Amino acid sequence: MEQNGTTSNKRKRVDYKPKKGKAKMIKGNCYNCGKPNHMAKDCRLPKKNQAHISEVRSVPINLGELNLSAVVFEANLVDNSREWWIDTGATRHIYSDKEMFSTYTPINGRKLFMGNSATSNIVGLGKVVLKMTSEKELTVIDVLHVLDIRKNLVSGSLLVKSEFRLVFESNKLLTKNSHFIGKGYVEKGLFKMNVMTVMRNFESNKITASTYLTEYF
């Protein structure tokens, strides 16, 4: 008796697995802990207080309602409370000395957000007059008064919006419409303005007439 065997066709079993992409290598070291292969925002160690530049968060500004929350870089290095520094990342102008305001409006319940997630109270808003090396006077408007800010900041982005040109070379700082406005210089890694704050009586809410050119920004 002949027995016909049954032939079974065996197929190879294939498991399809998604291809793993190559891990993206991050060049350089973390600004927070100094170790390689990750960024400061992903660092598991506690964030350090930086001297002047930190990550910036977006905060809405509503001048009509004086909702004056803003974002600035923390500035811990200070020699003189009346010195001014250009900060290209700050969203507002910041000043610490109430006596140097030309006009002033008190503010309650508003916060200034620092780059290191700290906050400070905003206690006022007004104008500050700066006398430049060119003998021109610049009136900085909508300046926030913050008591515990240790470095007075002029927002570079607001200057540019007001058609000023920032020239960081040959100690030339500000120009507008091809006219030289004032100088500055690099100190401790930041650009300091070579200016003098003009003290005027802010209680009158008026700026005394000046023989110098006055620009508003």
CSV table of C-alpha atoms in Angstrom, one decimal, residues 49-209:
chain,number,residue,atom,x,y,z
A,49,ASN,CA,20.9,81.7,38.6
A,50,GLN,CA,22.7,83.3,35.6
A,51,ALA,CA,24.5,86.6,35.6
A,52,HIS,CA,22.5,88.2,32.7
A,53,ILE,CA,21.0,85.8,30.1
A,54,SER,CA,18.4,83.1,30.7
A,55,GLU,CA,15.6,81.4,28.8
A,56,VAL,CA,12.8,83.8,27.9
A,57,ARG,CA,9.1,83.1,28.4
A,58,SER,CA,6.3,84.8,26.5
A,59,VAL,CA,4.1,87.1,28.6
A,60,PRO,CA,1.3,89.3,27.2
A,61,ILE,CA,1.5,93.1,27.7
A,62,ASN,CA,-1.6,95.2,27.7
A,63,LEU,CA,-0.6,98.9,28.2
A,64,GLY,CA,-4.2,100.0,28.0
A,65,GLU,CA,-5.0,98.2,31.3
A,66,LEU,CA,-1.5,98.6,32.7
A,67,ASN,CA,-1.1,94.9,32.7
A,68,LEU,CA,2.6,95.3,32.8
A,69,SER,CA,4.0,91.8,33.2
A,70,ALA,CA,7.1,91.6,31.1
A,71,VAL,CA,10.2,89.4,30.5
A,72,VAL,CA,13.7,90.6,31.2
A,73,PHE,CA,17.1,89.0,31.7
A,74,GLU,CA,18.3,88.8,35.3
A,75,ALA,CA,21.2,91.2,36.0
A,76,ASN,CA,23.1,90.5,39.2
A,77,LEU,CA,26.3,92.4,38.4
A,78,VAL,CA,26.1,96.0,39.5
A,79,ASP,CA,28.5,98.9,40.3
A,80,ASN,CA,26.3,101.9,39.9
A,81,SER,CA,22.5,102.1,40.2
A,82,ARG,CA,22.4,104.8,37.5
A,83,GLU,CA,24.2,103.0,34.8
A,84,TRP,CA,22.3,101.7,31.8
A,85,TRP,CA,22.9,98.6,29.8
A,86,ILE,CA,21.6,97.5,26.4
A,87,ASP,CA,19.7,94.2,26.6
A,88,THR,CA,18.6,92.8,23.2
A,89,GLY,CA,16.4,90.2,24.8
A,90,ALA,CA,14.4,92.3,27.3
A,91,THR,CA,10.9,93.2,26.3
A,92,ARG,CA,10.7,96.4,28.4
A,93,HIS,CA,12.9,99.2,29.7
A,94,ILE,CA,13.7,98.8,33.4
A,95,TYR,CA,14.9,101.2,36.1
A,96,SER,CA,15.4,101.0,39.8
A,97,ASP,CA,15.7,104.6,41.1
A,98,LYS,CA,12.4,106.5,41.5
A,99,GLU,CA,14.1,109.8,41.9
A,100,MET,CA,15.4,109.8,38.3
A,101,PHE,CA,11.9,109.5,36.7
A,102,SER,CA,10.7,112.6,34.9
A,103,THR,CA,7.1,111.4,34.9
A,104,TYR,CA,5.7,108.7,37.2
A,105,THR,CA,2.5,106.6,37.7
A,106,PRO,CA,2.3,104.2,40.7
A,107,ILE,CA,1.4,100.6,39.9
A,108,ASN,CA,0.1,97.9,42.2
A,109,GLY,CA,-0.1,94.1,41.8
A,110,ARG,CA,2.0,93.7,38.7
A,111,LYS,CA,5.0,91.3,38.3
A,112,LEU,CA,8.2,91.3,36.3
A,113,PHE,CA,9.2,87.9,35.2
A,114,MET,CA,12.9,87.1,35.2
A,115,GLY,CA,14.7,84.7,32.9
A,116,ASN,CA,15.4,82.4,35.9
A,117,SER,CA,11.7,82.0,36.7
A,118,ALA,CA,11.9,84.5,39.6
A,119,THR,CA,9.6,87.5,39.8
A,120,SER,CA,9.8,91.1,41.1
A,121,ASN,CA,7.2,93.6,41.9
A,122,ILE,CA,6.6,96.5,39.4
A,123,VAL,CA,5.8,99.6,41.5
A,124,GLY,CA,5.6,102.3,38.9
A,125,LEU,CA,5.8,103.4,35.2
A,126,GLY,CA,7.1,106.6,33.7
A,127,LYS,CA,9.7,108.4,31.6
A,128,VAL,CA,13.5,108.7,32.1
A,129,VAL,CA,15.7,111.2,30.3
A,130,LEU,CA,19.2,110.1,29.3
A,131,LYS,CA,21.8,112.6,28.2
A,132,MET,CA,24.0,111.0,25.5
A,133,THR,CA,27.7,111.7,24.7
A,134,SER,CA,26.5,113.6,21.6
A,135,GLU,CA,24.8,116.1,24.0
A,136,LYS,CA,21.4,114.9,22.8
A,137,GLU,CA,18.8,114.0,25.3
A,138,LEU,CA,16.8,110.8,24.8
A,139,THR,CA,13.5,110.4,26.6
A,140,VAL,CA,12.8,106.7,27.4
A,141,ILE,CA,9.1,106.2,27.7
A,142,ASP,CA,7.1,103.4,29.5
A,143,VAL,CA,10.0,102.6,31.8
A,144,LEU,CA,9.1,100.1,34.5
A,145,HIS,CA,10.2,100.9,38.1
A,146,VAL,CA,11.4,97.8,39.8
A,147,LEU,CA,13.1,98.2,43.2
A,148,ASP,CA,15.2,95.1,43.3
A,149,ILE,CA,16.5,95.2,39.7
A,150,ARG,CA,20.3,95.5,40.1
A,151,LYS,CA,21.0,96.6,36.5
A,152,ASN,CA,19.0,99.3,34.6
A,153,LEU,CA,18.1,97.9,31.2
A,154,VAL,CA,17.2,99.5,27.9
A,155,SER,CA,15.4,97.1,25.6
A,156,GLY,CA,17.3,96.7,22.3
A,157,SER,CA,14.2,95.4,20.6
A,158,LEU,CA,12.2,98.5,21.5
A,159,LEU,CA,15.0,100.7,20.2
A,160,VAL,CA,14.9,98.9,16.9
A,161,LYS,CA,11.1,99.2,16.7
A,162,SER,CA,11.6,103.0,17.1
A,163,GLU,CA,13.9,103.1,14.1
A,164,PHE,CA,17.1,103.3,16.0
A,165,ARG,CA,20.1,101.4,14.8
A,166,LEU,CA,22.3,99.5,17.2
A,167,VAL,CA,25.9,99.5,16.0
A,168,PHE,CA,28.1,97.4,18.2
A,169,GLU,CA,31.5,98.4,16.9
A,170,SER,CA,34.1,101.1,17.4
A,171,ASN,CA,32.3,102.1,20.6
A,172,LYS,CA,29.4,103.5,18.5
A,173,LEU,CA,26.1,102.5,20.0
A,174,LEU,CA,23.0,104.4,18.7
A,175,THR,CA,22.3,106.0,15.3
A,176,LYS,CA,19.0,107.2,13.8
A,177,ASN,CA,18.4,108.4,10.2
A,178,SER,CA,22.2,108.2,9.7
A,179,HIS,CA,22.7,110.7,12.6
A,180,PHE,CA,25.0,109.7,15.5
A,181,ILE,CA,23.2,109.6,18.8
A,182,GLY,CA,25.5,108.2,21.4
A,183,LYS,CA,28.3,105.8,22.4
A,184,GLY,CA,28.8,102.8,24.6
A,185,TYR,CA,31.4,100.2,25.4
A,186,VAL,CA,31.7,96.6,26.4
A,187,GLU,CA,32.2,95.8,30.1
A,188,LYS,CA,32.0,92.4,31.7
A,189,GLY,CA,30.6,90.9,28.5
A,190,LEU,CA,27.7,93.4,28.2
A,191,PHE,CA,27.3,96.7,26.3
A,192,LYS,CA,27.1,99.6,28.7
A,193,MET,CA,25.6,102.9,27.5
A,194,ASN,CA,27.8,106.0,28.0
A,195,VAL,CA,25.0,108.2,29.3
A,196,MET,CA,24.0,110.3,32.3
A,197,THR,CA,20.5,110.2,33.8
A,198,VAL,CA,18.9,113.7,33.9
A,199,MET,CA,17.1,114.2,37.2
A,200,ARG,CA,13.9,116.2,36.9
A,201,ASN,CA,10.8,116.7,39.1
A,202,PHE,CA,8.4,114.0,38.1
A,203,GLU,CA,5.6,115.4,40.3
A,204,SER,CA,4.8,118.0,37.7
A,205,ASN,CA,4.3,115.2,35.1
A,206,LYS,CA,6.1,117.4,32.6
A,207,ILE,CA,9.6,117.4,31.1
A,208,THR,CA,11.4,120.7,31.2
A,209,ALA,CA,12.2,122.1,27.8
